[in-house]
Amino acid sequence: MNPISYYLRKYIIPSLTGEGLGVGLLLLVACSSPSVPEQFVEADASPTIYPDYIGVTVPVNIAPLHFHIDHEADATDFVTRFTAGDEEWVVGGEDVRPGLDKWSAMKEVALASDGTISIEVFINDNGQWQRQKPFDITVSADSIDPYISYRLISPSYVTYEDLTLNQRCLENFDERLIYGNMINSDEKNGQCINCHHAQWYNPNRIQFHVRQYLGGTVIAYDGDVRKVNLKTDSTISAGVYPTWHPTKPWIVYSTNNTGQSFHTRDVQKIEVQDTKSNLIFYDLEANTVTPITRDTTDFDCFPFWSPDGKYIYYVSAHWEKRDTVQMDFELIKNYKEVQYNLYRMAFDERTCTFGPRQLIYDAVARNRSVTLPRVSPDGRWLMFTEGKFGVFHIWHNDADLFLMDLTQAEPVEPTPVTRYNENNLPADILARLTTNIERDAAIDSLNEAQGAMHPLPAQIRRIDELNSHDVESWHCWSSNGAWVIFSSRRDDGNFTRPFIAHHDGKGHFSRPFELPQDNPQYHRQFMRSYNIPEFLSGPVTIKPQEFAKVIKNDATPAQLRISDQIIDGHTAASPKAPK
C-alpha cells in the first residue's frame, strides 16, 4: 500500500466519518464459555505476560489491561480468572482481553472492597493444568487525564515524511489524528511536525511546529488557529521547545541550531547536539518575540514554567570554543564535555520581568548532565532526566529519571571542576596509552572519579522504581499530580514506548505499566516510536483538515521587541511593558 492510501485509510476517512482507527469485523463462531479447571498443580513462578502488568497500580478510569501469556510450545489451553471482592470473571485464550464492560465492573467492585484485582493464570501443558503464581493489580481512586498526545516516528535518522501527531483516549483504545506530515506534502516538498504542547492540559490551547515546507508555528487558542513565524533577525531560529505560562497567553521557547552526528565505536547510534541555543518570550496577543538570553557561550534549552507562573526552569551548558576555525567539528569531537546544569529564573507576572538566573542543581560537578525539567502541578516536585553528557537523552541508554524536592531547593554556587580530555591528560597516564580506545577509557575514568567526589544533593534522588536498564527520557505529570507518563526503551532498546506510574504525593511511585492496547502484542509489532507523550484534559476537536488549511497560508511574522537590559547574556528586563 502506498503512503497516501495508508494515510487515507488509517486517518483521514475515519476522521471524516467519526469512526475509530480500525474497521470492525463481525466473526460468527461457535464457542463455549471458558471455565477454571477443577484439578491443577501449583507452579512456583508467576506467569510470563506481555505487557508485564504484575503488581502495577492503575487509575480508576484506565482502559482494560489486556495481556498476552507467553508460554512453551506444548501449552494448548489458557484460562485466566479475575477476582475482585466476592465476584470473579473468567477469560479464555492466550490473549487475555476482558473487554471494557468486564474491566469496568472489576474496577468498580475492587474500589468497593480492598482496591485489588487478583489474577490467576491457568495453563494446560501436555494435558496437565498448572496454576501460575497469582498476582494483583491495584486500582487507585485517583483518576488520570483522559487523553494523551504524542508523535509517532518511524525508525529513521534522516527521513520523517510518514510522521503523525496523534491523540489517544486512555479510557478506551480510541486513537485519532491531530495532524500528519503527509496531509500537505507533495512529491517535491516535505514537512516535519514537532514540539507539540498545551497550556495547562487544555486541548483548546495547543501549539506545534511545522518545519520546512509551509513552515511556521501553529497555535490554536480558544477556537482561533493561526500560523506564525517566530524567527527574527536577532534570534537563532524560530521557537523550538515550548512552555506555556499556566494562565496567560505567553510562551517561552528555546531557539536552537541542532545537528546530529553518528558514532563509529559507541553502541549508542547517534549524538544530537545544539551548536547554539537561547530563550525567547512570545506574547500571543501582541505577536511579539523578545530575547531572554543571548549568551553565545551558554546553551539554554528545555524551559518549563512552574505551575504558579513564578519561575522558568531550564537547563544550560557552558561551552567556550577553543578552535575558532573548526568550531562545529570541535563540538562534535568533544561531545562528552558538553554537560547541562539545572537553572531557574524568577518571573514577575505583574511587570513581565525575568530575574537573573539561579543555579539549582550543579550536575556538571558530578560529571552528569540534566535535561527536561518538569514541575508537578502542586509545585513541590521537579522531575528531570539525567545522563553522562548532552541534552538529548533519548539516545543515551544510561539516562534515568530523577526527582527533586523543591521545598528544599536553594540556589547554589557552581563548583569549579577539572574536565580531562586528550589535551590535558597527565603525562604518566598518557605514556601508557597506545590506542584511541585506551585514551578514551582513561579520560572517562578520570572524569568519573572527579564526579564521584560530589555526592547527589539530599533533595534529589534517582527514581529507582521507574528506571530500567535502558533509556528513560521524556516525562509529564498528570493535572492532579497523581500520575506520570514517561518514555522508555526498556522493551527492546530501539522503540520508545509510554509508561504510566502512580505518584503518592510524597515523592514515591508505583511500578510503571505500559500504555494499554486492545491487541496486547501491538507494541511487539509496531515499528514506530512514541515521542513527547503529554496529558490532555480532553480531545483536540480541531480536525486535521482545519489545521491543514491554516498551514497552507503564509505565516504571520512575529515582531521583535528588544529588552531594555541584558546582563551577562541573561535578561533582567521586561519583554512587555506593564499595563
Coordinates of C-alpha atoms in Angstrom, one line a residue, residues 5-555:
S5 CA -3.5 5.2 0.6
Y6 CA -2.2 4.3 4.1
Y7 CA -2.9 7.8 5.3
L8 CA -6.4 7.9 3.8
R9 CA -7.5 4.6 5.3
K10 CA -5.8 5.0 8.7
Y11 CA -6.5 8.6 9.5
I12 CA -8.5 10.8 7.0
I13 CA -11.5 8.6 6.3
P14 CA -12.1 7.7 10.0
S15 CA -11.8 11.4 11.0
L16 CA -14.5 12.3 8.4
T17 CA -16.9 9.6 9.3
G18 CA -16.4 9.8 13.1
E19 CA -15.2 6.2 13.2
G20 CA -12.2 5.0 15.1
L21 CA -8.9 4.0 13.5
G22 CA -9.9 0.4 12.9
V23 CA -12.5 -1.4 10.9
G24 CA -14.6 -3.8 12.9
L25 CA -15.2 -7.4 11.6
L26 CA -18.0 -9.5 12.8
L27 CA -17.0 -13.0 13.4
L28 CA -19.6 -15.7 13.9
V29 CA -18.1 -18.7 15.6
A30 CA -19.4 -21.4 17.8
C31 CA -17.8 -21.3 21.3
S32 CA -18.4 -22.1 24.9
S33 CA -17.6 -20.1 28.0
P34 CA -14.2 -20.8 29.5
S35 CA -14.1 -22.3 32.9
V36 CA -11.5 -22.8 35.6
P37 CA -10.1 -26.3 35.7
E38 CA -11.2 -28.4 38.6
Q39 CA -7.8 -30.1 39.0
F40 CA -4.4 -28.4 38.6
V41 CA -1.0 -28.3 40.1
E42 CA 0.7 -25.2 41.6
A43 CA 3.5 -23.6 39.7
D44 CA 6.4 -21.9 41.6
A45 CA 6.6 -18.8 39.4
S46 CA 4.3 -16.0 38.3
P47 CA 3.2 -16.2 34.6
T48 CA 5.3 -14.5 32.0
I49 CA 2.9 -12.0 30.4
Y50 CA 3.3 -9.1 28.0
P51 CA 2.9 -6.3 28.7
D52 CA 4.1 -7.0 32.3
Y53 CA 1.3 -5.8 34.4
I54 CA 2.2 -7.8 37.5
G55 CA 1.9 -5.7 40.7
V56 CA 1.0 -2.5 39.0
T57 CA -1.3 0.3 40.2
V58 CA -3.8 1.7 37.7
P59 CA -6.2 4.7 37.7
V60 CA -9.9 4.1 38.1
N61 CA -10.6 5.3 34.6
I62 CA -7.9 3.5 32.6
A63 CA -8.6 1.3 29.6
P64 CA -8.6 -2.5 30.1
L65 CA -5.1 -4.0 30.7
H66 CA -5.1 -6.7 28.0
F67 CA -2.1 -9.0 28.1
H68 CA -0.6 -12.0 26.3
I69 CA 0.5 -15.1 28.1
D70 CA 4.0 -16.1 26.9
H71 CA 4.3 -19.9 27.0
E72 CA 6.1 -23.0 25.9
A73 CA 5.2 -24.6 22.6
D74 CA 3.5 -27.6 24.2
A75 CA 0.9 -25.4 26.0
T76 CA -2.5 -25.7 24.4
D77 CA -5.2 -24.1 26.6
F78 CA -5.3 -21.0 28.8
V79 CA -7.8 -19.7 31.3
T80 CA -7.5 -16.6 33.4
R81 CA -9.6 -15.8 36.4
F82 CA -10.0 -12.2 37.7
T83 CA -11.3 -11.8 41.3
A84 CA -12.4 -8.6 43.0
G85 CA -14.3 -8.7 46.3
D86 CA -16.7 -11.6 46.1
E87 CA -17.0 -11.6 42.3
E88 CA -15.0 -13.3 39.6
W89 CA -14.7 -13.1 35.9
V90 CA -13.1 -15.8 33.7
V91 CA -11.4 -15.2 30.3
G92 CA -10.1 -17.9 27.9
G93 CA -7.2 -17.8 25.5
E94 CA -3.5 -16.8 25.5
D95 CA -4.5 -13.2 24.6
V96 CA -6.3 -12.1 27.8
R97 CA -8.8 -9.4 26.8
P98 CA -11.6 -8.9 29.3
G99 CA -13.1 -6.0 27.4
L100 CA -14.4 -2.7 28.5
D101 CA -17.6 -3.8 30.3
K102 CA -16.0 -6.6 32.3
W103 CA -13.0 -4.4 33.1
S104 CA -15.2 -1.5 34.3
A105 CA -17.1 -3.9 36.6
M106 CA -13.9 -5.3 38.0
K107 CA -12.6 -1.8 38.9
E108 CA -15.9 -0.8 40.5
V109 CA -16.0 -3.9 42.7
A110 CA -12.3 -3.6 43.6
L111 CA -12.7 0.0 44.7
A112 CA -15.7 -1.0 46.9
S113 CA -13.6 -3.7 48.6
D114 CA -9.8 -3.7 49.2
G115 CA -8.8 -2.0 45.9
T116 CA -7.2 -5.0 44.3
I117 CA -8.0 -7.3 41.3
S118 CA -6.4 -10.7 41.8
I119 CA -5.4 -12.6 38.7
E120 CA -4.8 -16.3 38.3
V121 CA -3.5 -17.8 35.1
F122 CA -4.0 -21.5 34.3
I123 CA -2.0 -23.2 31.6
N124 CA -2.6 -26.6 30.1
D125 CA 0.8 -28.0 29.3
N126 CA 0.8 -31.6 27.8
G127 CA -2.6 -32.3 29.3
Q128 CA -1.6 -31.1 32.8
W129 CA -3.2 -27.9 34.1
Q130 CA -0.9 -25.6 36.1
R131 CA -2.0 -22.6 38.1
Q132 CA 0.7 -19.9 37.9
K133 CA 1.5 -17.9 41.0
P134 CA -1.3 -15.3 41.3
F135 CA -0.7 -11.6 41.1
D136 CA -2.6 -8.4 41.9
I137 CA -3.4 -5.2 40.1
T138 CA -4.2 -2.3 42.4
V139 CA -7.0 0.1 41.4
S140 CA -6.4 3.7 42.6
A141 CA -9.3 6.0 43.1
D142 CA -7.1 8.7 41.6
S143 CA -8.2 9.4 38.1
I144 CA -5.9 10.2 35.2
D145 CA -6.4 12.8 32.5
P146 CA -8.5 11.1 29.8
Y147 CA -6.2 11.9 26.8
I148 CA -2.6 12.0 25.8
S149 CA -1.0 13.4 22.7
Y150 CA 2.2 12.2 21.1
R151 CA 4.1 11.9 17.8
L152 CA 4.6 8.6 16.1
I153 CA 8.0 8.3 14.3
S154 CA 9.3 5.6 12.1
P155 CA 12.9 4.3 12.7
S156 CA 15.0 6.6 10.7
Y157 CA 17.6 9.3 11.3
V158 CA 17.2 11.4 8.1
T159 CA 13.6 10.9 6.8
Y160 CA 10.4 11.8 8.6
E161 CA 7.7 12.1 5.9
D162 CA 5.5 9.4 7.4
L163 CA 5.1 11.1 10.8
T164 CA 1.9 11.9 12.7
L165 CA 0.8 13.9 15.7
N166 CA -1.9 11.7 17.4
Q167 CA -4.2 11.7 20.4
R168 CA -5.3 8.7 22.4
C169 CA -8.1 8.2 24.9
L170 CA -6.8 6.5 28.0
E171 CA -10.2 5.4 29.0
N172 CA -10.5 3.1 25.9
F173 CA -8.4 2.4 22.8
D174 CA -9.6 5.2 20.6
E175 CA -6.6 6.9 18.7
R176 CA -7.1 9.7 16.3
L177 CA -5.0 12.0 14.2
I178 CA -4.4 15.6 15.2
Y179 CA -2.2 16.4 12.2
G180 CA 0.0 14.4 9.8
N181 CA 3.1 15.4 7.8
M182 CA 1.7 14.0 4.5
I183 CA -1.6 15.9 4.5
N184 CA 0.1 19.0 2.9
S185 CA 3.1 17.2 1.4
D186 CA 3.7 16.5 -2.2
E187 CA 6.4 14.6 -4.2
K188 CA 8.8 17.5 -4.1
N189 CA 8.1 19.1 -0.7
G190 CA 8.1 17.6 2.7
Q191 CA 7.2 18.7 6.3
C192 CA 8.3 17.8 9.8
I193 CA 5.8 18.5 12.6
N194 CA 7.2 18.6 16.2
C195 CA 7.2 20.0 19.7
H196 CA 3.5 19.9 20.5
H197 CA 2.5 21.4 23.8
A198 CA -0.8 22.5 25.5
Q199 CA -1.4 25.2 28.0
W200 CA -2.1 23.5 31.4
Y201 CA -3.5 20.4 29.7
N202 CA -6.1 22.4 27.8
P203 CA -6.8 20.8 24.3
N204 CA -8.2 24.1 23.1
R205 CA -4.9 25.8 23.7
I206 CA -2.2 23.9 21.9
Q207 CA 0.8 24.6 19.6
F208 CA 3.1 22.7 17.3
H209 CA 5.7 23.5 14.8
V210 CA 5.8 22.8 11.0
R211 CA 9.3 22.7 9.7
Q212 CA 10.5 23.1 6.1
Y213 CA 7.6 23.2 3.5
L214 CA 4.9 25.7 4.6
G215 CA 6.8 26.1 7.8
G216 CA 5.7 28.0 10.9
T217 CA 4.4 27.6 14.4
V218 CA 0.7 26.6 14.5
I219 CA -1.1 27.9 17.6
A220 CA -4.7 27.1 18.4
Y221 CA -6.2 29.3 21.2
D222 CA -9.9 29.0 22.1
G223 CA -11.0 28.3 18.6
D224 CA -8.6 30.7 16.8
V225 CA -6.0 28.9 14.8
R226 CA -3.0 30.8 13.3
K227 CA 0.4 30.1 11.9
V228 CA 3.2 32.5 12.9
N229 CA 6.9 32.9 12.1
L230 CA 8.8 33.3 15.3
K231 CA 12.2 33.7 13.6
T232 CA 13.6 37.2 13.6
D233 CA 17.0 38.8 12.6
S234 CA 18.0 38.8 16.3
T235 CA 17.2 35.2 17.2
I236 CA 18.9 31.9 16.5
S237 CA 15.9 30.3 15.0
A238 CA 12.1 30.2 15.3
G239 CA 10.8 28.8 18.5
V240 CA 11.7 25.2 19.2
Y241 CA 11.0 23.7 22.7
P242 CA 8.0 25.5 24.3
T243 CA 6.5 26.1 27.7
W244 CA 3.2 27.9 28.2
H245 CA 2.5 30.2 31.1
P246 CA -0.1 28.4 33.2
T247 CA -2.8 31.0 32.6
K248 CA -1.6 33.9 30.3
P249 CA -1.2 33.9 26.5
W250 CA 2.6 33.8 26.8
I251 CA 5.0 31.1 25.7
V252 CA 8.7 30.8 26.4
Y253 CA 10.7 28.9 23.8
S254 CA 14.2 27.8 23.3
T255 CA 15.8 28.7 20.0
N256 CA 18.2 26.1 18.7
N257 CA 20.7 25.2 16.0
T258 CA 20.6 21.5 16.2
G259 CA 22.6 18.8 14.4
Q260 CA 23.4 15.1 14.7
S261 CA 26.5 13.0 14.3
F262 CA 26.9 9.3 14.1
H263 CA 29.1 7.2 16.3
T264 CA 31.6 4.7 14.8
R265 CA 32.6 2.9 18.0
D266 CA 29.8 3.6 20.5
V267 CA 26.8 1.2 20.5
Q268 CA 24.7 4.3 21.0
K269 CA 23.8 5.2 17.5
I270 CA 23.9 9.0 17.2
E271 CA 24.6 12.1 19.2
V272 CA 22.2 15.1 18.8
Q273 CA 23.8 18.4 19.8
D274 CA 23.0 22.1 19.9
T275 CA 25.6 24.4 18.5
K276 CA 23.6 27.4 19.7
S277 CA 20.6 27.8 21.9
N278 CA 18.9 30.7 23.8
L279 CA 15.5 31.5 25.2
I280 CA 12.8 33.8 23.9
F281 CA 9.5 35.1 25.2
Y282 CA 6.4 35.1 22.8
D283 CA 3.4 37.2 23.5
L284 CA 0.5 35.7 21.7
E285 CA -1.8 38.8 21.9
A286 CA 0.8 41.3 20.8
N287 CA 2.5 38.8 18.4
T288 CA 6.0 39.9 19.7
V289 CA 9.2 38.0 20.3
T290 CA 11.6 39.1 22.9
P291 CA 15.1 37.5 23.5
I292 CA 15.5 36.4 27.1
T293 CA 19.0 35.0 27.0
R294 CA 21.7 35.8 24.4
D295 CA 25.0 34.5 25.7
T296 CA 26.8 32.7 22.9
T297 CA 28.8 30.5 25.4
D298 CA 25.7 29.1 27.1
F299 CA 23.3 26.6 25.5
D300 CA 19.9 27.3 27.2
C301 CA 17.3 24.7 26.5
F302 CA 14.0 22.9 27.5
P303 CA 12.3 25.7 29.5
F304 CA 9.4 24.8 31.8
W305 CA 7.1 27.2 33.6
S306 CA 6.3 26.5 37.2
P307 CA 2.6 26.0 37.9
D308 CA 2.3 29.3 39.8
G309 CA 4.0 31.1 37.0
K310 CA 6.7 32.5 39.2
Y311 CA 9.7 30.6 37.7
I312 CA 11.1 29.4 34.5
Y313 CA 13.2 26.2 35.0
Y314 CA 15.6 25.3 32.2
V315 CA 18.9 23.6 31.5
S316 CA 22.1 25.2 30.3
A317 CA 25.6 24.1 29.2
H318 CA 28.6 26.4 29.2
W319 CA 30.8 25.9 26.2
E320 CA 33.7 28.1 25.2
K321 CA 35.1 27.2 21.8
R322 CA 38.9 26.6 21.7
D323 CA 39.1 26.2 18.0
T324 CA 37.9 29.2 16.1
V325 CA 38.3 27.7 12.7
Q326 CA 36.5 24.3 13.0
M327 CA 34.1 25.2 15.8
D328 CA 31.3 22.7 14.9
F329 CA 33.8 19.9 14.4
E330 CA 35.3 20.7 17.8
L331 CA 31.9 20.4 19.5
I332 CA 31.3 17.1 17.8
K333 CA 34.7 15.7 18.7
N334 CA 34.4 16.7 22.4
Y335 CA 30.7 15.8 22.8
K336 CA 31.2 14.3 26.2
E337 CA 32.4 17.6 27.6
V338 CA 29.0 19.3 26.9
Q339 CA 27.1 18.9 30.1
Y340 CA 24.0 20.7 31.3
N341 CA 23.1 22.1 34.7
L342 CA 19.6 23.0 36.1
Y343 CA 18.7 26.7 36.4
R344 CA 15.7 28.8 37.1
M345 CA 14.8 32.5 36.6
A346 CA 12.1 34.3 38.6
F347 CA 9.3 35.8 36.7
D348 CA 7.1 38.7 37.8
E349 CA 3.8 38.4 36.1
R350 CA 2.7 41.9 37.0
T351 CA 5.7 43.6 35.4
C352 CA 6.6 40.8 33.0
T353 CA 10.1 40.8 34.3
F354 CA 12.6 38.0 34.4
G355 CA 15.2 37.9 37.1
P356 CA 18.8 36.7 36.9
R357 CA 19.4 33.0 36.5
Q358 CA 20.0 30.8 39.6
L359 CA 21.8 27.5 39.6
I360 CA 19.5 24.9 41.3
Y361 CA 21.5 21.7 40.6
D362 CA 25.1 21.5 39.7
A363 CA 25.1 18.3 37.8
V364 CA 28.3 19.1 36.0
A365 CA 30.2 18.9 39.2
R366 CA 29.1 15.2 39.4
N367 CA 30.1 14.7 35.8
R368 CA 26.5 14.4 34.8
S369 CA 24.1 16.3 32.5
V370 CA 20.4 17.1 33.1
T371 CA 17.5 17.8 30.7
L372 CA 13.7 18.1 30.6
P373 CA 12.8 19.7 34.0
R374 CA 9.1 19.3 34.6
V375 CA 7.4 20.6 37.8
S376 CA 4.4 18.8 39.5
P377 CA 1.1 20.7 39.5
D378 CA 1.4 21.3 43.2
G379 CA 4.8 22.9 42.7
R380 CA 6.6 20.7 45.1
W381 CA 8.4 18.1 42.9
L382 CA 10.6 18.6 39.9
M383 CA 11.4 15.6 37.7
F384 CA 14.3 15.6 35.3
T385 CA 16.3 13.2 33.2
E386 CA 20.0 12.7 33.9
G387 CA 22.8 11.1 31.8
K388 CA 26.5 11.5 31.5
F389 CA 26.6 14.2 28.8
G390 CA 24.4 16.1 26.3
V391 CA 20.8 17.1 26.4
F392 CA 19.0 14.6 24.0
H393 CA 19.0 11.7 26.4
I394 CA 16.6 9.6 24.3
W395 CA 19.8 8.4 22.6
H396 CA 21.7 7.7 25.8
N397 CA 21.0 4.3 27.3
D398 CA 22.3 5.4 30.7
A399 CA 19.6 8.1 31.0
D400 CA 17.4 7.8 34.1
L401 CA 14.7 9.8 35.8
F402 CA 15.4 11.8 39.0
L403 CA 13.2 13.8 41.4
M404 CA 13.9 17.0 43.3
D405 CA 12.0 18.2 46.3
L406 CA 11.7 21.9 45.5
T407 CA 10.7 22.8 49.1
Q408 CA 14.4 22.1 49.9
A409 CA 15.9 23.5 46.8
E410 CA 18.1 26.6 47.2
P411 CA 20.3 28.4 44.7
V412 CA 23.9 27.1 44.8
E413 CA 27.3 28.4 43.5
P414 CA 28.9 26.4 40.7
T415 CA 31.7 24.1 41.8
P416 CA 35.0 24.5 39.9
V417 CA 35.8 21.2 38.2
T418 CA 38.6 19.8 36.1
R419 CA 37.5 18.0 32.9
Y420 CA 40.1 15.8 31.4
N421 CA 40.4 15.4 27.6
E422 CA 43.1 14.5 25.1
N423 CA 44.8 17.8 25.6
N424 CA 45.3 17.7 29.4
L425 CA 45.9 14.0 30.3
P426 CA 48.6 13.6 32.9
A427 CA 51.9 12.7 31.3
D428 CA 52.4 9.5 33.3
I429 CA 49.0 8.2 32.1
L430 CA 49.5 9.4 28.5
A431 CA 52.7 7.5 28.3
R432 CA 51.0 4.2 29.0
L433 CA 48.3 4.6 26.3
T434 CA 48.8 3.1 22.8
T435 CA 45.3 3.3 21.2
N436 CA 42.5 5.8 21.0
I437 CA 40.2 3.4 22.8
E438 CA 42.6 3.2 25.7
R439 CA 42.9 7.0 25.7
D440 CA 39.1 7.5 25.7
A441 CA 38.7 4.9 28.5
A442 CA 41.3 6.7 30.6
I443 CA 39.6 10.1 30.1
D444 CA 36.2 8.6 31.1
S445 CA 37.7 7.0 34.2
L446 CA 39.4 10.2 35.4
N447 CA 36.3 12.3 34.9
E448 CA 34.1 9.7 36.7
A449 CA 36.5 9.9 39.6
Q450 CA 36.2 13.7 39.7
G451 CA 32.4 13.4 39.6
A452 CA 32.3 10.8 42.4
M453 CA 33.8 13.4 44.7
H454 CA 30.5 15.3 44.7
P455 CA 27.5 13.3 46.1
L456 CA 23.9 13.7 44.9
P457 CA 22.3 16.5 46.9
A458 CA 19.9 15.4 49.7
Q459 CA 16.9 16.9 48.0
I460 CA 17.4 14.8 44.8
R461 CA 17.0 11.1 44.3
R462 CA 17.2 8.7 41.4
I463 CA 13.7 7.2 40.9
D464 CA 14.7 3.6 41.0
E465 CA 11.1 2.4 40.9
L466 CA 10.7 3.9 37.5
N467 CA 14.1 3.4 35.9
S468 CA 15.2 0.4 33.9
H469 CA 18.4 -0.9 32.2
D470 CA 17.7 1.2 29.2
V471 CA 16.6 4.7 28.3
E472 CA 14.1 6.8 30.3
S473 CA 13.6 10.2 28.9
W474 CA 10.5 12.4 28.3
H475 CA 8.0 12.7 31.2
C476 CA 4.8 14.6 32.0
W477 CA 2.8 14.9 35.2
S478 CA -1.0 14.5 35.2
S479 CA -3.0 17.5 36.0
N480 CA -3.8 16.2 39.5
G481 CA -0.2 15.2 40.2
A482 CA -1.2 11.6 40.9
W483 CA 0.3 10.1 37.7
V484 CA 3.3 10.5 35.5
I485 CA 3.8 9.3 31.9
F486 CA 7.3 8.8 30.6
S487 CA 9.2 7.4 27.6
S488 CA 11.2 4.3 27.9
R489 CA 13.0 1.9 25.6
R490 CA 13.1 -0.9 28.1
D491 CA 11.2 -3.3 25.9
D492 CA 13.7 -3.8 23.1
G493 CA 16.2 -0.9 23.3
N494 CA 15.1 0.5 20.0
F495 CA 11.5 1.7 20.1
T496 CA 10.2 4.2 22.6
R497 CA 7.0 3.3 24.5
P498 CA 4.9 5.3 27.0
F499 CA 4.8 4.0 30.6
I500 CA 2.5 5.3 33.4
A501 CA 3.0 5.2 37.1
H502 CA 1.1 6.4 40.2
H503 CA 2.6 9.1 42.5
D504 CA 1.7 9.0 46.2
G505 CA 2.2 12.8 46.6
K506 CA 5.2 12.2 48.8
G507 CA 7.8 11.6 46.1
H508 CA 7.3 7.8 45.6
F509 CA 5.9 6.0 42.6
S510 CA 4.3 2.6 41.9
R511 CA 5.6 0.1 39.5
P512 CA 5.0 1.5 36.0
F513 CA 2.8 -0.1 33.4
E514 CA 2.9 0.2 29.6
L515 CA 0.2 2.0 27.7
P516 CA -2.6 -0.5 27.3
Q517 CA -3.6 -1.6 23.8
D518 CA -6.6 -3.6 22.6
N519 CA -4.2 -6.1 20.9
P520 CA -1.8 -6.9 23.8
Q521 CA 1.0 -7.7 21.4
Y522 CA 0.6 -4.5 19.4
H523 CA 3.8 -2.9 20.6
R524 CA 5.8 -6.0 19.7
Q525 CA 4.8 -5.5 16.1
F526 CA 4.6 -1.7 16.0
M527 CA 7.7 -0.2 14.3
R528 CA 7.3 3.4 15.4
S529 CA 8.4 5.3 18.5
Y530 CA 6.2 7.5 20.7
N531 CA 7.6 11.0 21.0
I532 CA 6.7 13.5 23.7
P533 CA 3.7 11.9 25.4
E534 CA 1.7 14.7 27.1
F535 CA -1.5 14.6 29.1
L536 CA -4.6 16.4 27.9
S537 CA -7.8 17.1 29.8
G538 CA -9.9 16.2 26.7
P539 CA -9.7 15.6 23.0
V540 CA -8.4 18.2 20.5
T541 CA -11.5 18.9 18.5
I542 CA -10.0 20.8 15.6
K543 CA -9.9 18.5 12.6
P544 CA -6.7 17.7 10.7
Q545 CA -8.2 19.4 7.6
E546 CA -8.7 22.6 9.6
F547 CA -5.0 22.6 10.6
A548 CA -4.0 21.8 7.0
K549 CA -6.0 24.8 5.7
V550 CA -4.2 27.2 8.1
I551 CA -0.8 25.6 7.4
K552 CA -1.3 26.3 3.7
N553 CA -1.4 30.0 4.4
D554 CA 1.6 32.2 4.8
A555 CA 2.9 32.5 8.4

